[in-house]
PDB file of C-alpha atoms and ligand atoms in Angstrom:
ATOM      1  CA  MET C   1     186.695 113.706  73.622  1.00  0.00           C
ATOM      2  CA  LYS C   2     186.917 116.674  76.006  1.00  0.00           C
ATOM      3  CA  LYS C   3     189.711 119.162  75.401  1.00  0.00           C
ATOM      4  CA  LEU C   4     192.073 119.930  78.320  1.00  0.00           C
ATOM      5  CA  VAL C   5     194.571 122.797  78.184  1.00  0.00           C
ATOM      6  CA  LEU C   6     197.499 121.871  80.448  1.00  0.00           C
ATOM      7  CA  VAL C   7     199.977 124.641  81.269  1.00  0.00           C
ATOM      8  CA  GLY C   8     203.141 123.179  82.802  1.00  0.00           C
ATOM      9  CA  SER C   9     202.888 119.722  81.201  1.00  0.00           C
ATOM     10  CA  THR C  10     206.624 118.971  81.397  1.00  0.00           C
ATOM     11  CA  GLY C  11     207.010 119.689  85.124  1.00  0.00           C
ATOM     12  CA  VAL C  12     207.272 117.289  88.058  1.00  0.00           C
ATOM     13  CA  ILE C  13     203.513 117.412  88.697  1.00  0.00           C
ATOM     14  CA  GLY C  14     202.272 118.308  85.179  1.00  0.00           C
ATOM     15  CA  SER C  15     203.937 115.246  83.636  1.00  0.00           C
ATOM     16  CA  LYS C  16     201.948 113.057  86.064  1.00  0.00           C
ATOM     17  CA  VAL C  17     198.734 114.894  85.125  1.00  0.00           C
ATOM     18  CA  VAL C  18     199.456 113.942  81.489  1.00  0.00           C
ATOM     19  CA  GLU C  19     199.968 110.294  82.514  1.00  0.00           C
ATOM     20  CA  LEU C  20     196.722 110.239  84.486  1.00  0.00           C
ATOM     21  CA  MET C  21     194.425 112.118  82.098  1.00  0.00           C
ATOM     22  CA  LYS C  22     195.644 111.391  78.571  1.00  0.00           C
ATOM     23  CA  ALA C  23     193.267 108.448  78.083  1.00  0.00           C
ATOM     24  CA  ASP C  24     190.182 110.584  78.685  1.00  0.00           C
ATOM     25  CA  TYR C  25     191.119 113.989  77.273  1.00  0.00           C
ATOM     26  CA  GLU C  26     192.624 115.563  74.200  1.00  0.00           C
ATOM     27  CA  ILE C  27     195.452 117.402  75.995  1.00  0.00           C
ATOM     28  CA  VAL C  28     196.801 120.666  74.561  1.00  0.00           C
ATOM     29  CA  THR C  29     200.220 121.191  76.175  1.00  0.00           C
ATOM     30  CA  VAL C  30     201.593 124.649  77.005  1.00  0.00           C
ATOM     31  CA  ASN C  31     205.010 125.473  78.498  1.00  0.00           C
ATOM     32  CA  ARG C  32     207.639 128.160  78.149  1.00  0.00           C
ATOM     33  CA  THR C  33     210.050 126.072  76.097  1.00  0.00           C
ATOM     34  CA  SER C  34     208.179 123.074  74.635  1.00  0.00           C
ATOM     35  CA  GLY C  35     204.707 121.695  73.903  1.00  0.00           C
ATOM     36  CA  ASP C  36     201.903 122.528  71.464  1.00  0.00           C
ATOM     37  CA  TYR C  37     202.117 126.208  72.495  1.00  0.00           C
ATOM     38  CA  GLN C  38     205.100 127.990  74.014  1.00  0.00           C
ATOM     39  CA  LEU C  39     204.677 131.202  75.984  1.00  0.00           C
ATOM     40  CA  ASP C  40     205.312 132.959  79.271  1.00  0.00           C
ATOM     41  CA  MET C  41     201.891 133.006  80.937  1.00  0.00           C
ATOM     42  CA  SER C  42     202.736 136.318  82.624  1.00  0.00           C
ATOM     43  CA  ASP C  43     202.414 137.934  79.158  1.00  0.00           C
ATOM     44  CA  ALA C  44     198.662 138.615  78.859  1.00  0.00           C
ATOM     45  CA  ASN C  45     198.863 139.385  75.135  1.00  0.00           C
ATOM     46  CA  ALA C  46     200.612 136.083  74.441  1.00  0.00           C
ATOM     47  CA  VAL C  47     197.976 134.266  76.532  1.00  0.00           C
ATOM     48  CA  GLU C  48     195.148 135.902  74.543  1.00  0.00           C
ATOM     49  CA  GLU C  49     196.811 134.974  71.219  1.00  0.00           C
ATOM     50  CA  MET C  50     197.222 131.378  72.419  1.00  0.00           C
ATOM     51  CA  PHE C  51     193.555 131.004  73.380  1.00  0.00           C
ATOM     52  CA  LYS C  52     192.485 132.472  70.022  1.00  0.00           C
ATOM     53  CA  LYS C  53     194.451 129.674  68.327  1.00  0.00           C
ATOM     54  CA  ILE C  54     193.314 126.893  70.685  1.00  0.00           C
ATOM     55  CA  GLY C  55     189.639 127.870  70.378  1.00  0.00           C
ATOM     56  CA  SER C  56     187.060 126.411  72.724  1.00  0.00           C
ATOM     57  CA  PHE C  57     188.028 123.938  75.463  1.00  0.00           C
ATOM     58  CA  ASP C  58     186.448 122.089  78.395  1.00  0.00           C
ATOM     59  CA  ALA C  59     189.070 122.191  81.141  1.00  0.00           C
ATOM     60  CA  LEU C  60     192.246 124.052  82.004  1.00  0.00           C
ATOM     61  CA  ILE C  61     194.845 122.877  84.499  1.00  0.00           C
ATOM     62  CA  SER C  62     197.862 124.975  85.405  1.00  0.00           C
ATOM     63  CA  THR C  63     200.799 123.248  87.096  1.00  0.00           C
ATOM     64  CA  SER C  64     203.146 126.130  86.465  1.00  0.00           C
ATOM     65  CA  GLY C  65     204.576 129.335  87.857  1.00  0.00           C
ATOM     66  CA  TYR C  66     207.717 130.634  89.490  1.00  0.00           C
ATOM     67  CA  GLY C  67     208.298 132.114  92.935  1.00  0.00           C
ATOM     68  CA  LYS C  68     211.676 132.628  94.602  1.00  0.00           C
ATOM     69  CA  TRP C  69     212.762 130.289  97.364  1.00  0.00           C
ATOM     70  CA  GLY C  70     214.971 132.178  99.821  1.00  0.00           C
ATOM     71  CA  SER C  71     215.155 134.162 103.057  1.00  0.00           C
ATOM     72  CA  ILE C  72     213.842 137.710 103.481  1.00  0.00           C
ATOM     73  CA  ASP C  73     217.440 138.949 103.298  1.00  0.00           C
ATOM     74  CA  GLU C  74     217.933 137.141 100.007  1.00  0.00           C
ATOM     75  CA  HIS C  75     214.866 138.752  98.407  1.00  0.00           C
ATOM     76  CA  SER C  76     215.097 141.974  96.440  1.00  0.00           C
ATOM     77  CA  ILE C  77     211.869 143.900  95.799  1.00  0.00           C
ATOM     78  CA  GLN C  78     212.152 142.734  92.184  1.00  0.00           C
ATOM     79  CA  ASP C  79     212.165 139.103  93.371  1.00  0.00           C
ATOM     80  CA  TYR C  80     208.685 139.584  94.883  1.00  0.00           C
ATOM     81  CA  HIS C  81     207.461 141.195  91.659  1.00  0.00           C
ATOM     82  CA  ASP C  82     208.907 138.363  89.564  1.00  0.00           C
ATOM     83  CA  GLY C  83     206.954 135.767  91.551  1.00  0.00           C
ATOM     84  CA  LEU C  84     203.759 137.815  91.547  1.00  0.00           C
ATOM     85  CA  ASN C  85     204.027 138.282  87.764  1.00  0.00           C
ATOM     86  CA  SER C  86     204.706 134.608  87.124  1.00  0.00           C
ATOM     87  CA  LYS C  87     202.858 132.327  89.537  1.00  0.00           C
ATOM     88  CA  LEU C  88     200.085 134.713  90.610  1.00  0.00           C
ATOM     89  CA  MET C  89     199.305 136.951  87.620  1.00  0.00           C
ATOM     90  CA  GLY C  90     200.325 134.261  85.116  1.00  0.00           C
ATOM     91  CA  GLN C  91     197.634 131.931  86.448  1.00  0.00           C
ATOM     92  CA  VAL C  92     195.138 134.800  86.825  1.00  0.00           C
ATOM     93  CA  ASN C  93     195.756 135.548  83.116  1.00  0.00           C
ATOM     94  CA  LEU C  94     194.955 131.931  82.212  1.00  0.00           C
ATOM     95  CA  VAL C  95     191.608 132.097  84.036  1.00  0.00           C
ATOM     96  CA  VAL C  96     190.486 135.639  83.251  1.00  0.00           C
ATOM     97  CA  ILE C  97     191.379 135.432  79.550  1.00  0.00           C
ATOM     98  CA  GLY C  98     190.708 131.695  79.161  1.00  0.00           C
ATOM     99  CA  ARG C  99     187.124 131.909  80.424  1.00  0.00           C
ATOM    100  CA  LYS C 100     186.178 133.972  77.342  1.00  0.00           C
ATOM    101  CA  TYR C 101     187.101 131.012  75.125  1.00  0.00           C
ATOM    102  CA  ALA C 102     185.993 128.154  77.403  1.00  0.00           C
ATOM    103  CA  ASN C 103     182.866 126.092  76.760  1.00  0.00           C
ATOM    104  CA  GLU C 104     179.811 126.428  78.987  1.00  0.00           C
ATOM    105  CA  GLY C 105     180.438 124.259  82.072  1.00  0.00           C
ATOM    106  CA  ALA C 106     184.230 124.405  81.719  1.00  0.00           C
ATOM    107  CA  SER C 107     186.429 123.810  84.748  1.00  0.00           C
ATOM    108  CA  PHE C 108     189.681 125.459  85.801  1.00  0.00           C
ATOM    109  CA  ALA C 109     192.305 124.288  88.326  1.00  0.00           C
ATOM    110  CA  VAL C 110     195.332 126.393  89.265  1.00  0.00           C
ATOM    111  CA  SER C 111     198.309 125.655  91.534  1.00  0.00           C
ATOM    112  CA  THR C 112     198.901 127.214  94.932  1.00  0.00           C
ATOM    113  CA  GLY C 113     200.753 125.399  97.778  1.00  0.00           C
ATOM    114  CA  ILE C 114     200.657 124.792 101.519  1.00  0.00           C
ATOM    115  CA  LEU C 115     202.997 127.706 102.266  1.00  0.00           C
ATOM    116  CA  ALA C 116     199.809 129.822 102.131  1.00  0.00           C
ATOM    117  CA  GLN C 117     198.706 128.272 105.446  1.00  0.00           C
ATOM    118  CA  TYR C 118     201.945 126.861 106.864  1.00  0.00           C
ATOM    119  CA  PRO C 119     204.864 129.288 106.574  1.00  0.00           C
ATOM    120  CA  VAL C 120     208.453 128.054 106.662  1.00  0.00           C
ATOM    121  CA  GLU C 121     211.697 130.004 106.499  1.00  0.00           C
ATOM    122  CA  GLY C 122     212.561 130.601 102.856  1.00  0.00           C
ATOM    123  CA  GLY C 123     208.930 130.414 101.699  1.00  0.00           C
ATOM    124  CA  ILE C 124     208.031 134.092 102.076  1.00  0.00           C
ATOM    125  CA  SER C 125     207.379 134.828  98.368  1.00  0.00           C
ATOM    126  CA  LEU C 126     205.578 131.595  97.602  1.00  0.00           C
ATOM    127  CA  GLY C 127     203.396 131.858 100.718  1.00  0.00           C
ATOM    128  CA  MET C 128     202.298 135.363  99.721  1.00  0.00           C
ATOM    129  CA  ILE C 129     201.593 134.296  96.142  1.00  0.00           C
ATOM    130  CA  ASN C 130     199.687 131.148  97.150  1.00  0.00           C
ATOM    131  CA  ALA C 131     197.464 133.008  99.630  1.00  0.00           C
ATOM    132  CA  GLY C 132     196.691 135.725  97.080  1.00  0.00           C
ATOM    133  CA  LEU C 133     195.831 133.198  94.402  1.00  0.00           C
ATOM    134  CA  GLU C 134     193.587 131.223  96.754  1.00  0.00           C
ATOM    135  CA  ALA C 135     191.658 134.428  97.522  1.00  0.00           C
ATOM    136  CA  PHE C 136     191.324 135.020  93.763  1.00  0.00           C
ATOM    137  CA  VAL C 137     189.960 131.477  93.287  1.00  0.00           C
ATOM    138  CA  ARG C 138     187.355 131.897  96.036  1.00  0.00           C
ATOM    139  CA  GLY C 139     186.272 135.281  94.678  1.00  0.00           C
ATOM    140  CA  ALA C 140     186.196 134.166  91.044  1.00  0.00           C
ATOM    141  CA  SER C 141     184.104 131.107  91.913  1.00  0.00           C
ATOM    142  CA  LEU C 142     181.283 133.397  93.056  1.00  0.00           C
ATOM    143  CA  GLU C 143     181.152 135.108  89.668  1.00  0.00           C
ATOM    144  CA  MET C 144     182.030 132.292  87.234  1.00  0.00           C
ATOM    145  CA  LYS C 145     178.545 130.851  87.565  1.00  0.00           C
ATOM    146  CA  ASN C 146     178.516 128.592  84.501  1.00  0.00           C
ATOM    147  CA  MET C 147     182.054 127.293  85.152  1.00  0.00           C
ATOM    148  CA  THR C 148     184.059 125.930  88.072  1.00  0.00           C
ATOM    149  CA  ILE C 149     187.381 127.132  89.449  1.00  0.00           C
ATOM    150  CA  ASN C 150     189.453 125.484  92.176  1.00  0.00           C
ATOM    151  CA  SER C 151     193.033 125.401  93.269  1.00  0.00           C
ATOM    152  CA  VAL C 152     195.279 122.482  94.163  1.00  0.00           C
ATOM    153  CA  SER C 153     197.649 123.089  97.040  1.00  0.00           C
ATOM    154  CA  PRO C 154     200.551 120.637  96.873  1.00  0.00           C
ATOM    155  CA  SER C 155     202.882 120.047  99.776  1.00  0.00           C
ATOM    156  CA  PHE C 156     206.419 118.887  98.861  1.00  0.00           C
ATOM    157  CA  ALA C 157     206.568 116.331  96.031  1.00  0.00           C
ATOM    158  CA  LYS C 158     208.906 113.404  96.636  1.00  0.00           C
ATOM    159  CA  GLU C 159     210.414 113.872  93.164  1.00  0.00           C
ATOM    160  CA  THR C 160     211.053 117.588  93.799  1.00  0.00           C
ATOM    161  CA  MET C 161     212.816 116.805  97.077  1.00  0.00           C
ATOM    162  CA  GLU C 162     214.986 114.297  95.220  1.00  0.00           C
ATOM    163  CA  LEU C 163     215.796 116.879  92.526  1.00  0.00           C
ATOM    164  CA  MET C 164     216.800 119.291  95.311  1.00  0.00           C
ATOM    165  CA  GLY C 165     219.043 116.654  96.916  1.00  0.00           C
ATOM    166  CA  MET C 166     216.872 116.529 100.065  1.00  0.00           C
ATOM    167  CA  ASP C 167     215.771 113.566 102.159  1.00  0.00           C
ATOM    168  CA  SER C 168     212.517 112.689 100.364  1.00  0.00           C
ATOM    169  CA  SER C 169     211.074 110.312 102.951  1.00  0.00           C
ATOM    170  CA  THR C 170     208.331 112.810 103.928  1.00  0.00           C
ATOM    171  CA  GLY C 171     207.559 113.731 100.305  1.00  0.00           C
ATOM    172  CA  VAL C 172     204.276 112.932  98.548  1.00  0.00           C
ATOM    173  CA  PRO C 173     204.598 111.138  95.172  1.00  0.00           C
ATOM    174  CA  ALA C 174     203.629 113.659  92.446  1.00  0.00           C
ATOM    175  CA  ILE C 175     201.007 111.257  91.063  1.00  0.00           C
ATOM    176  CA  GLU C 176     198.993 111.864  94.274  1.00  0.00           C
ATOM    177  CA  PHE C 177     198.901 115.585  93.459  1.00  0.00           C
ATOM    178  CA  ALA C 178     197.954 114.788  89.851  1.00  0.00           C
ATOM    179  CA  LYS C 179     194.855 112.963  91.175  1.00  0.00           C
ATOM    180  CA  LEU C 180     193.811 116.148  93.004  1.00  0.00           C
ATOM    181  CA  TYR C 181     193.915 118.191  89.769  1.00  0.00           C
ATOM    182  CA  LYS C 182     191.804 115.536  88.030  1.00  0.00           C
ATOM    183  CA  ASN C 183     189.265 115.637  90.874  1.00  0.00           C
ATOM    184  CA  ALA C 184     189.332 119.435  90.909  1.00  0.00           C
ATOM    185  CA  VAL C 185     188.204 119.646  87.269  1.00  0.00           C
ATOM    186  CA  GLU C 186     185.814 116.686  87.359  1.00  0.00           C
ATOM    187  CA  GLU C 187     183.923 116.876  90.664  1.00  0.00           C
ATOM    188  CA  GLY C 188     181.801 119.944  89.873  1.00  0.00           C
ATOM    189  CA  LYS C 189     182.767 121.856  93.040  1.00  0.00           C
ATOM    190  CA  SER C 190     183.927 125.468  92.816  1.00  0.00           C
ATOM    191  CA  GLY C 191     185.942 127.780  95.070  1.00  0.00           C
ATOM    192  CA  ASP C 192     187.626 124.843  96.822  1.00  0.00           C
ATOM    193  CA  ILE C 193     191.260 124.283  97.708  1.00  0.00           C
ATOM    194  CA  TYR C 194     192.339 120.649  97.165  1.00  0.00           C
ATOM    195  CA  TYR C 195     194.990 119.301  99.556  1.00  0.00           C
ATOM    196  CA  ALA C 196     196.794 115.955  99.672  1.00  0.00           C
ATOM    197  CA  SER C 197     195.752 114.015 102.772  1.00  0.00           C
TER     198      SER C 197
HETATM  199  N1  NAP X 201     206.723 120.273  93.282  1.00  0.00           N
HETATM  200  C1  NAP X 201     206.387 120.616  94.528  1.00  0.00           C
HETATM  201  O1  NAP X 201     206.869 120.035  95.526  1.00  0.00           O
HETATM  202  C2  NAP X 201     205.410 121.737  94.763  1.00  0.00           C
HETATM  203  C3  NAP X 201     205.040 122.077  96.077  1.00  0.00           C
HETATM  204  C4  NAP X 201     204.120 123.101  96.285  1.00  0.00           C
HETATM  205  C5  NAP X 201     203.593 123.790  95.203  1.00  0.00           C
HETATM  206  N2  NAP X 201     203.971 123.448  93.934  1.00  0.00           N
HETATM  207  C6  NAP X 201     203.409 124.208  92.810  1.00  0.00           C
HETATM  208  O2  NAP X 201     202.895 123.309  91.841  1.00  0.00           O
HETATM  209  C7  NAP X 201     203.114 123.836  90.531  1.00  0.00           C
HETATM  210  C8  NAP X 201     203.885 122.808  89.708  1.00  0.00           C
HETATM  211  O3  NAP X 201     205.112 122.531  90.376  1.00  0.00           O
HETATM  212  P1  NAP X 201     206.235 121.596  89.710  1.00  0.00           P
HETATM  213  O4  NAP X 201     207.230 121.332  90.767  1.00  0.00           O
HETATM  214  O5  NAP X 201     205.597 120.471  88.984  1.00  0.00           O
HETATM  215  O6  NAP X 201     206.893 122.621  88.663  1.00  0.00           O
HETATM  216  P2  NAP X 201     208.143 122.380  87.708  1.00  0.00           P
HETATM  217  O7  NAP X 201     208.616 120.958  87.757  1.00  0.00           O
HETATM  218  O8  NAP X 201     209.111 123.484  87.974  1.00  0.00           O
HETATM  219  O9  NAP X 201     207.518 122.606  86.259  1.00  0.00           O
HETATM  220  C9  NAP X 201     206.940 123.842  85.909  1.00  0.00           C
HETATM  221  C10 NAP X 201     206.219 123.690  84.577  1.00  0.00           C
HETATM  222  O10 NAP X 201     205.575 124.932  84.266  1.00  0.00           O
HETATM  223  C11 NAP X 201     206.109 125.509  83.073  1.00  0.00           C
HETATM  224  N3  NAP X 201     206.227 126.957  83.332  1.00  0.00           N
HETATM  225  C12 NAP X 201     206.900 127.553  84.354  1.00  0.00           C
HETATM  226  N4  NAP X 201     206.738 128.886  84.307  1.00  0.00           N
HETATM  227  C13 NAP X 201     205.952 129.132  83.233  1.00  0.00           C
HETATM  228  C14 NAP X 201     205.441 130.323  82.646  1.00  0.00           C
HETATM  229  N5  NAP X 201     205.717 131.530  83.179  1.00  0.00           N
HETATM  230  N6  NAP X 201     204.664 130.230  81.551  1.00  0.00           N
HETATM  231  C15 NAP X 201     204.369 129.008  81.022  1.00  0.00           C
HETATM  232  N7  NAP X 201     204.821 127.842  81.524  1.00  0.00           N
HETATM  233  C16 NAP X 201     205.602 127.906  82.614  1.00  0.00           C
HETATM  234  C17 NAP X 201     207.461 124.818  82.869  1.00  0.00           C
HETATM  235  O11 NAP X 201     207.791 124.832  81.499  1.00  0.00           O
HETATM  236  P3  NAP X 201     209.298 125.119  81.008  1.00  0.00           P
HETATM  237  O12 NAP X 201     210.126 124.025  81.586  1.00  0.00           O
HETATM  238  O13 NAP X 201     209.210 125.090  79.526  1.00  0.00           O
HETATM  239  O14 NAP X 201     209.659 126.465  81.593  1.00  0.00           O
HETATM  240  C18 NAP X 201     207.157 123.414  83.405  1.00  0.00           C
HETATM  241  O15 NAP X 201     206.456 122.640  82.438  1.00  0.00           O
HETATM  242  C19 NAP X 201     203.856 125.174  90.732  1.00  0.00           C
HETATM  243  O16 NAP X 201     202.927 126.218  90.767  1.00  0.00           O
HETATM  244  C20 NAP X 201     204.506 125.008  92.095  1.00  0.00           C
HETATM  245  O17 NAP X 201     204.746 126.242  92.751  1.00  0.00           O
HETATM  246  C21 NAP X 201     204.874 122.447  93.694  1.00  0.00           C
END
């Protein structure tokens, strides 16, 4: 059975990835506070130690990372750095360090989001992070010749809108995003951004 490292397995989207992929993969779960391995992915040393213990693997999916939601007036400079360290550099760490341990032909999928292309008020940090990470994915795909790397760009999950107390009628069920991550690691493409239709 292929080995999948899933970072963010307890989240709204990650838990659906588990549901969808557990029959076909041995899933190694990684989160900050639970799972087979617990770490903050922004800590490169901790990420390296984790991969040493996991050993070789066939696929990595990240459905994780923090960025502040709030207006420009509500953002301190530190808030931007916190998001860059977590959602952007955390996922870059998983790819750059993980590829040294991954099997030939391995596939990676990281999480961005539609704020990269479609800004809304309050989404300034996340839009910046998502756009930066998408540029990383495109660039890395040119050089990771024996592996694939893609990103999945969710819009708003129905379940997340419900958790936030919003009207969720325009939300996309998280299982639909989970299918995109599965496709992203199985289809053999690289440098692509997967969107929900
Ligand atoms: N849900 C949406 O509507 C939506 C929309 C657009 C983009 N996205 C993106 O999709 C991804 C998944 O979103 P989600 O809503 O499913 O997230 P979520 O429900 O908040 O869950 C996040 C998951 O990632 C783990 N995690 C968070 N920060 C981590 C870190 N620094 N190191 C290791 N693990 C970490 C959490 O573990 P712990 O609980 O143990 O901390 C949790 O399992 C995120 O990148 C998010 O920005 C989501």
